């Protein structure tokens, strides 16, 4: 796999949902669901202890067999966490659905 895209930040998620990127048009930027993304870093802030982020290689749902990332952290509210993924990171070719638990927000740095 070759990485031909630029490293970018996804749109910030505050609830479960599909990872999105901003696509520029002639007059505006539009949030668009990402169908292919190489995840390099995951950032988040907890709302309570035992915060979790699960990322699935799929669109619009959370099927256990498609999980590609599961991060847990925090003993309290407002703990910021960065998960740095080694090498080229995690490649999702069918989209990237995110499930948040006890989490204020989450965003991903990667190529798409």
Short mmCIF file of N, CA and C in Angstrom, two decimals:
data_model
loop_
_atom_site.label_atom_id
_atom_site.label_comp_id
_atom_site.label_asym_id
_atom_site.label_seq_id
_atom_site.Cartn_x
_atom_site.Cartn_y
_atom_site.Cartn_z
N UNK A 1 0.84 -1.17 0.00
CA UNK A 1 0.00 0.00 0.00
C UNK A 1 0.89 1.23 0.00
N UNK A 2 0.61 2.15 -0.89
CA UNK A 2 1.35 3.40 -0.88
C UNK A 2 0.45 4.52 -0.39
N UNK A 3 1.06 5.45 0.31
CA UNK A 3 0.30 6.57 0.84
C UNK A 3 0.52 7.75 -0.09
N UNK A 4 -0.52 8.13 -0.82
CA UNK A 4 -0.42 9.24 -1.75
C UNK A 4 -1.18 10.47 -1.29
N UNK A 5 -1.94 10.33 -0.23
CA UNK A 5 -2.71 11.45 0.31
C UNK A 5 -1.87 12.22 1.30
N UNK A 6 -2.35 13.39 1.68
CA UNK A 6 -1.68 14.21 2.69
C UNK A 6 -2.13 13.81 4.08
N UNK A 7 -1.26 14.07 5.07
CA UNK A 7 -1.65 13.85 6.47
C UNK A 7 -2.60 14.97 6.86
N UNK A 8 -3.75 14.59 7.42
CA UNK A 8 -4.80 15.55 7.76
C UNK A 8 -5.48 15.15 9.06
N UNK A 9 -6.28 16.07 9.57
CA UNK A 9 -7.11 15.82 10.76
C UNK A 9 -8.54 15.60 10.32
N UNK A 10 -9.22 14.64 10.94
CA UNK A 10 -10.63 14.42 10.66
C UNK A 10 -11.46 15.50 11.37
N UNK A 11 -12.72 15.55 11.05
CA UNK A 11 -13.67 16.40 11.76
C UNK A 11 -13.81 15.84 13.18
N UNK A 12 -13.90 16.71 14.17
CA UNK A 12 -14.01 16.29 15.58
C UNK A 12 -15.37 15.64 15.82
N UNK A 13 -15.36 14.45 16.44
CA UNK A 13 -16.59 13.76 16.82
C UNK A 13 -16.88 14.00 18.29
N UNK A 14 -18.13 14.28 18.64
CA UNK A 14 -18.55 14.41 20.03
C UNK A 14 -19.54 13.32 20.42
N UNK A 15 -19.84 12.44 19.47
CA UNK A 15 -20.74 11.29 19.69
C UNK A 15 -20.34 10.21 18.70
N UNK A 16 -20.92 9.02 18.86
CA UNK A 16 -20.64 7.93 17.92
C UNK A 16 -20.91 8.40 16.50
N UNK A 17 -20.10 7.93 15.56
CA UNK A 17 -20.36 8.30 14.17
C UNK A 17 -19.23 7.95 13.23
N UNK A 18 -19.45 8.28 11.98
CA UNK A 18 -18.51 8.02 10.91
C UNK A 18 -17.41 9.08 10.91
N UNK A 19 -16.15 8.67 10.74
CA UNK A 19 -15.08 9.65 10.59
C UNK A 19 -15.29 10.41 9.29
N UNK A 20 -15.13 11.74 9.37
CA UNK A 20 -15.32 12.59 8.22
C UNK A 20 -14.10 13.49 8.02
N UNK A 21 -13.89 13.86 6.77
CA UNK A 21 -12.85 14.81 6.43
C UNK A 21 -13.48 15.99 5.73
N UNK A 22 -12.78 17.12 5.72
CA UNK A 22 -13.28 18.30 5.02
C UNK A 22 -12.79 18.25 3.57
N UNK A 23 -13.74 18.36 2.65
CA UNK A 23 -13.44 18.38 1.22
C UNK A 23 -13.68 19.78 0.72
N UNK A 24 -12.67 20.37 0.12
CA UNK A 24 -12.79 21.74 -0.38
C UNK A 24 -13.41 21.77 -1.76
N UNK A 25 -14.36 22.68 -1.93
CA UNK A 25 -14.92 22.96 -3.24
C UNK A 25 -14.51 24.39 -3.59
N UNK A 26 -15.01 24.91 -4.66
CA UNK A 26 -14.63 26.25 -5.10
C UNK A 26 -15.01 27.32 -4.08
N UNK A 27 -16.09 27.11 -3.33
CA UNK A 27 -16.57 28.17 -2.44
C UNK A 27 -16.62 27.79 -0.95
N UNK A 28 -16.50 26.50 -0.63
CA UNK A 28 -16.69 26.10 0.76
C UNK A 28 -16.00 24.78 1.06
N UNK A 29 -15.96 24.41 2.33
CA UNK A 29 -15.49 23.08 2.75
C UNK A 29 -16.67 22.29 3.27
N UNK A 30 -16.77 21.04 2.86
CA UNK A 30 -17.90 20.19 3.23
C UNK A 30 -17.39 18.95 3.94
N UNK A 31 -18.02 18.58 5.06
CA UNK A 31 -17.67 17.35 5.78
C UNK A 31 -18.20 16.16 4.99
N UNK A 32 -17.31 15.22 4.68
CA UNK A 32 -17.65 14.06 3.87
C UNK A 32 -17.17 12.79 4.56
N UNK A 33 -18.01 11.75 4.58
CA UNK A 33 -17.60 10.47 5.17
C UNK A 33 -16.36 9.94 4.48
N UNK A 34 -15.41 9.46 5.27
CA UNK A 34 -14.18 8.89 4.73
C UNK A 34 -14.39 7.40 4.46
N UNK A 35 -14.08 6.97 3.26
CA UNK A 35 -14.22 5.55 2.93
C UNK A 35 -12.88 4.82 3.01
N UNK A 36 -11.79 5.54 2.84
CA UNK A 36 -10.45 4.97 2.97
C UNK A 36 -9.61 5.94 3.79
N UNK A 37 -9.04 5.43 4.89
CA UNK A 37 -8.21 6.26 5.75
C UNK A 37 -7.13 5.40 6.39
N UNK A 38 -5.96 5.97 6.51
CA UNK A 38 -4.85 5.34 7.23
C UNK A 38 -4.70 6.10 8.54
N UNK A 39 -5.11 5.50 9.65
CA UNK A 39 -5.13 6.14 10.96
C UNK A 39 -3.73 6.09 11.58
N UNK A 40 -3.18 7.26 11.93
CA UNK A 40 -1.84 7.34 12.51
C UNK A 40 -1.87 7.73 13.98
N UNK A 41 -2.78 8.62 14.38
CA UNK A 41 -2.92 9.07 15.77
C UNK A 41 -4.39 9.23 16.08
N UNK A 42 -4.76 8.95 17.33
CA UNK A 42 -6.12 9.16 17.82
C UNK A 42 -6.02 10.04 19.06
N UNK A 43 -6.75 11.14 19.08
CA UNK A 43 -6.77 12.08 20.21
C UNK A 43 -8.16 12.10 20.81
N UNK A 44 -8.25 12.24 22.14
CA UNK A 44 -9.55 12.29 22.80
C UNK A 44 -9.44 12.89 24.19
N UNK A 45 -10.61 13.26 24.73
CA UNK A 45 -10.69 13.75 26.11
C UNK A 45 -11.84 13.04 26.79
N UNK A 46 -11.58 12.58 28.02
CA UNK A 46 -12.60 11.82 28.76
C UNK A 46 -13.63 12.73 29.42
N UNK A 47 -14.84 12.19 29.60
CA UNK A 47 -15.87 12.87 30.39
C UNK A 47 -16.00 12.23 31.76
N UNK A 48 -15.35 11.08 31.93
CA UNK A 48 -15.43 10.33 33.18
C UNK A 48 -14.34 9.27 33.16
N UNK A 49 -14.21 8.53 34.24
CA UNK A 49 -13.25 7.43 34.28
C UNK A 49 -13.63 6.36 33.26
N UNK A 50 -12.67 5.53 32.91
CA UNK A 50 -12.88 4.40 32.00
C UNK A 50 -13.41 4.82 30.63
N UNK A 51 -12.80 5.85 30.06
CA UNK A 51 -13.17 6.28 28.72
C UNK A 51 -12.68 5.24 27.71
N UNK A 52 -13.43 5.11 26.60
CA UNK A 52 -13.08 4.15 25.56
C UNK A 52 -13.37 4.71 24.18
N UNK A 53 -12.53 4.33 23.24
CA UNK A 53 -12.77 4.61 21.82
C UNK A 53 -12.62 3.29 21.09
N UNK A 54 -13.61 2.96 20.26
CA UNK A 54 -13.52 1.80 19.39
C UNK A 54 -13.71 2.28 17.96
N UNK A 55 -12.83 1.83 17.08
CA UNK A 55 -12.94 2.19 15.66
C UNK A 55 -13.14 0.90 14.87
N UNK A 56 -14.13 0.94 13.98
CA UNK A 56 -14.50 -0.21 13.17
C UNK A 56 -14.24 0.09 11.69
N UNK A 57 -13.78 -0.90 10.96
CA UNK A 57 -13.56 -0.77 9.52
C UNK A 57 -14.87 -1.06 8.80
N UNK A 58 -15.77 -0.08 8.86
CA UNK A 58 -17.08 -0.20 8.22
C UNK A 58 -17.80 1.13 8.26
N UNK A 59 -18.93 1.19 7.62
CA UNK A 59 -19.71 2.42 7.54
C UNK A 59 -21.02 2.28 8.30
N UNK A 60 -21.27 3.20 9.22
CA UNK A 60 -22.57 3.36 9.84
C UNK A 60 -22.99 2.36 10.90
N UNK A 61 -22.10 1.54 11.42
CA UNK A 61 -22.50 0.60 12.46
C UNK A 61 -21.28 0.14 13.24
N UNK A 62 -21.46 -0.79 14.15
CA UNK A 62 -20.36 -1.30 14.97
C UNK A 62 -20.47 -2.81 15.09
N UNK A 63 -19.85 -3.52 14.17
CA UNK A 63 -19.86 -4.98 14.17
C UNK A 63 -18.56 -5.48 14.79
N UNK A 64 -18.64 -6.27 15.83
CA UNK A 64 -17.46 -6.69 16.59
C UNK A 64 -16.35 -7.27 15.71
N UNK A 65 -16.69 -8.01 14.69
CA UNK A 65 -15.66 -8.64 13.85
C UNK A 65 -14.86 -7.61 13.04
N UNK A 66 -15.35 -6.39 12.92
CA UNK A 66 -14.68 -5.37 12.12
C UNK A 66 -13.90 -4.35 12.95
N UNK A 67 -13.73 -4.61 14.25
CA UNK A 67 -13.01 -3.66 15.09
C UNK A 67 -11.52 -3.67 14.71
N UNK A 68 -10.94 -2.46 14.59
CA UNK A 68 -9.52 -2.34 14.24
C UNK A 68 -8.73 -1.58 15.30
N UNK A 69 -9.43 -0.90 16.22
CA UNK A 69 -8.77 -0.15 17.29
C UNK A 69 -9.67 -0.10 18.51
N UNK A 70 -9.08 -0.32 19.70
CA UNK A 70 -9.81 -0.18 20.96
C UNK A 70 -8.86 0.44 21.97
N UNK A 71 -9.13 1.69 22.33
CA UNK A 71 -8.30 2.39 23.30
C UNK A 71 -9.08 2.69 24.57
N UNK A 72 -8.45 2.48 25.74
CA UNK A 72 -9.06 2.77 27.04
C UNK A 72 -8.08 3.62 27.83
N UNK A 73 -8.62 4.58 28.60
CA UNK A 73 -7.78 5.44 29.44
C UNK A 73 -8.65 6.17 30.45
N UNK A 74 -8.02 6.90 31.33
CA UNK A 74 -8.64 7.88 32.22
C UNK A 74 -9.12 7.29 33.54
N UNK A 75 -8.73 7.98 34.59
CA UNK A 75 -9.22 7.67 35.93
C UNK A 75 -10.18 8.75 36.40
N UNK A 76 -10.37 9.78 35.55
CA UNK A 76 -11.21 10.92 35.93
C UNK A 76 -11.68 11.67 34.68
N UNK A 77 -12.47 12.71 34.92
CA UNK A 77 -12.97 13.61 33.88
C UNK A 77 -11.83 14.49 33.34
N UNK A 78 -11.94 14.89 32.08
CA UNK A 78 -11.04 15.85 31.43
C UNK A 78 -9.60 15.39 31.30
N UNK A 79 -9.39 14.10 31.14
CA UNK A 79 -8.06 13.57 30.88
C UNK A 79 -7.90 13.46 29.36
N UNK A 80 -6.86 14.12 28.83
CA UNK A 80 -6.59 14.08 27.40
C UNK A 80 -5.66 12.92 27.11
N UNK A 81 -5.93 12.21 26.02
CA UNK A 81 -5.12 11.05 25.66
C UNK A 81 -4.79 11.10 24.17
N UNK A 82 -3.55 10.73 23.86
CA UNK A 82 -3.13 10.55 22.47
C UNK A 82 -2.65 9.12 22.31
N UNK A 83 -3.20 8.43 21.31
CA UNK A 83 -2.74 7.09 20.96
C UNK A 83 -1.94 7.21 19.67
N UNK A 84 -0.63 6.98 19.74
CA UNK A 84 0.22 6.99 18.55
C UNK A 84 0.34 5.56 18.04
N UNK A 85 -0.02 5.37 16.79
CA UNK A 85 0.02 4.03 16.22
C UNK A 85 1.33 3.82 15.48
N UNK A 86 1.98 2.70 15.69
CA UNK A 86 3.30 2.47 15.09
C UNK A 86 3.25 2.25 13.58
N UNK A 87 4.39 2.42 12.95
CA UNK A 87 4.52 2.15 11.52
C UNK A 87 3.60 3.03 10.70
N UNK A 88 2.94 2.43 9.74
CA UNK A 88 2.02 3.16 8.86
C UNK A 88 0.63 3.30 9.48
N UNK A 89 0.43 2.80 10.71
CA UNK A 89 -0.86 2.94 11.38
C UNK A 89 -1.83 1.83 11.00
N UNK A 90 -3.13 2.16 11.06
CA UNK A 90 -4.19 1.20 10.77
C UNK A 90 -4.93 1.68 9.53
N UNK A 91 -5.06 0.80 8.55
CA UNK A 91 -5.75 1.15 7.30
C UNK A 91 -7.19 0.65 7.34
N UNK A 92 -8.12 1.55 7.10
CA UNK A 92 -9.54 1.20 6.98
C UNK A 92 -9.95 1.46 5.53
N UNK A 93 -10.36 0.41 4.84
CA UNK A 93 -10.73 0.56 3.44
C UNK A 93 -12.23 0.53 3.20
N UNK A 94 -13.02 0.34 4.27
CA UNK A 94 -14.48 0.32 4.14
C UNK A 94 -15.15 1.45 4.91
N UNK A 95 -14.38 2.45 5.32
CA UNK A 95 -14.90 3.51 6.17
C UNK A 95 -14.37 3.33 7.57
N UNK A 96 -14.68 4.26 8.44
CA UNK A 96 -14.21 4.18 9.82
C UNK A 96 -15.32 4.70 10.74
N UNK A 97 -16.01 3.78 11.39
CA UNK A 97 -17.07 4.12 12.33
C UNK A 97 -16.48 4.14 13.73
N UNK A 98 -16.79 5.19 14.52
CA UNK A 98 -16.22 5.37 15.85
C UNK A 98 -17.32 5.27 16.91
N UNK A 99 -17.03 4.48 17.94
CA UNK A 99 -17.92 4.31 19.09
C UNK A 99 -17.22 4.92 20.30
N UNK A 100 -17.82 5.96 20.90
CA UNK A 100 -17.23 6.66 22.04
C UNK A 100 -17.97 6.32 23.33
N UNK A 101 -17.22 6.07 24.40
CA UNK A 101 -17.79 5.84 25.72
C UNK A 101 -17.06 6.75 26.71
N UNK A 102 -17.82 7.54 27.48
CA UNK A 102 -17.25 8.48 28.45
C UNK A 102 -16.19 9.38 27.82
N UNK A 103 -16.52 9.94 26.69
CA UNK A 103 -15.56 10.71 25.89
C UNK A 103 -16.20 12.01 25.42
N UNK A 104 -15.55 13.16 25.72
CA UNK A 104 -16.03 14.47 25.26
C UNK A 104 -15.93 14.61 23.76
N UNK A 105 -14.75 14.26 23.24
CA UNK A 105 -14.52 14.39 21.82
C UNK A 105 -13.40 13.47 21.38
N UNK A 106 -13.32 13.26 20.07
CA UNK A 106 -12.29 12.43 19.48
C UNK A 106 -12.01 12.96 18.08
N UNK A 107 -10.75 12.94 17.69
CA UNK A 107 -10.40 13.16 16.29
C UNK A 107 -9.19 12.32 15.94
N UNK A 108 -9.00 12.13 14.66
CA UNK A 108 -7.96 11.24 14.15
C UNK A 108 -7.04 12.03 13.23
N UNK A 109 -5.75 11.73 13.31
CA UNK A 109 -4.78 12.23 12.33
C UNK A 109 -4.41 11.05 11.45
N UNK A 110 -4.44 11.27 10.15
CA UNK A 110 -4.11 10.19 9.24
C UNK A 110 -4.05 10.67 7.81
N UNK A 111 -3.96 9.74 6.89
CA UNK A 111 -3.96 10.09 5.48
C UNK A 111 -5.27 9.64 4.87
N UNK A 112 -5.83 10.51 4.06
CA UNK A 112 -7.10 10.19 3.35
C UNK A 112 -7.26 11.14 2.18
#
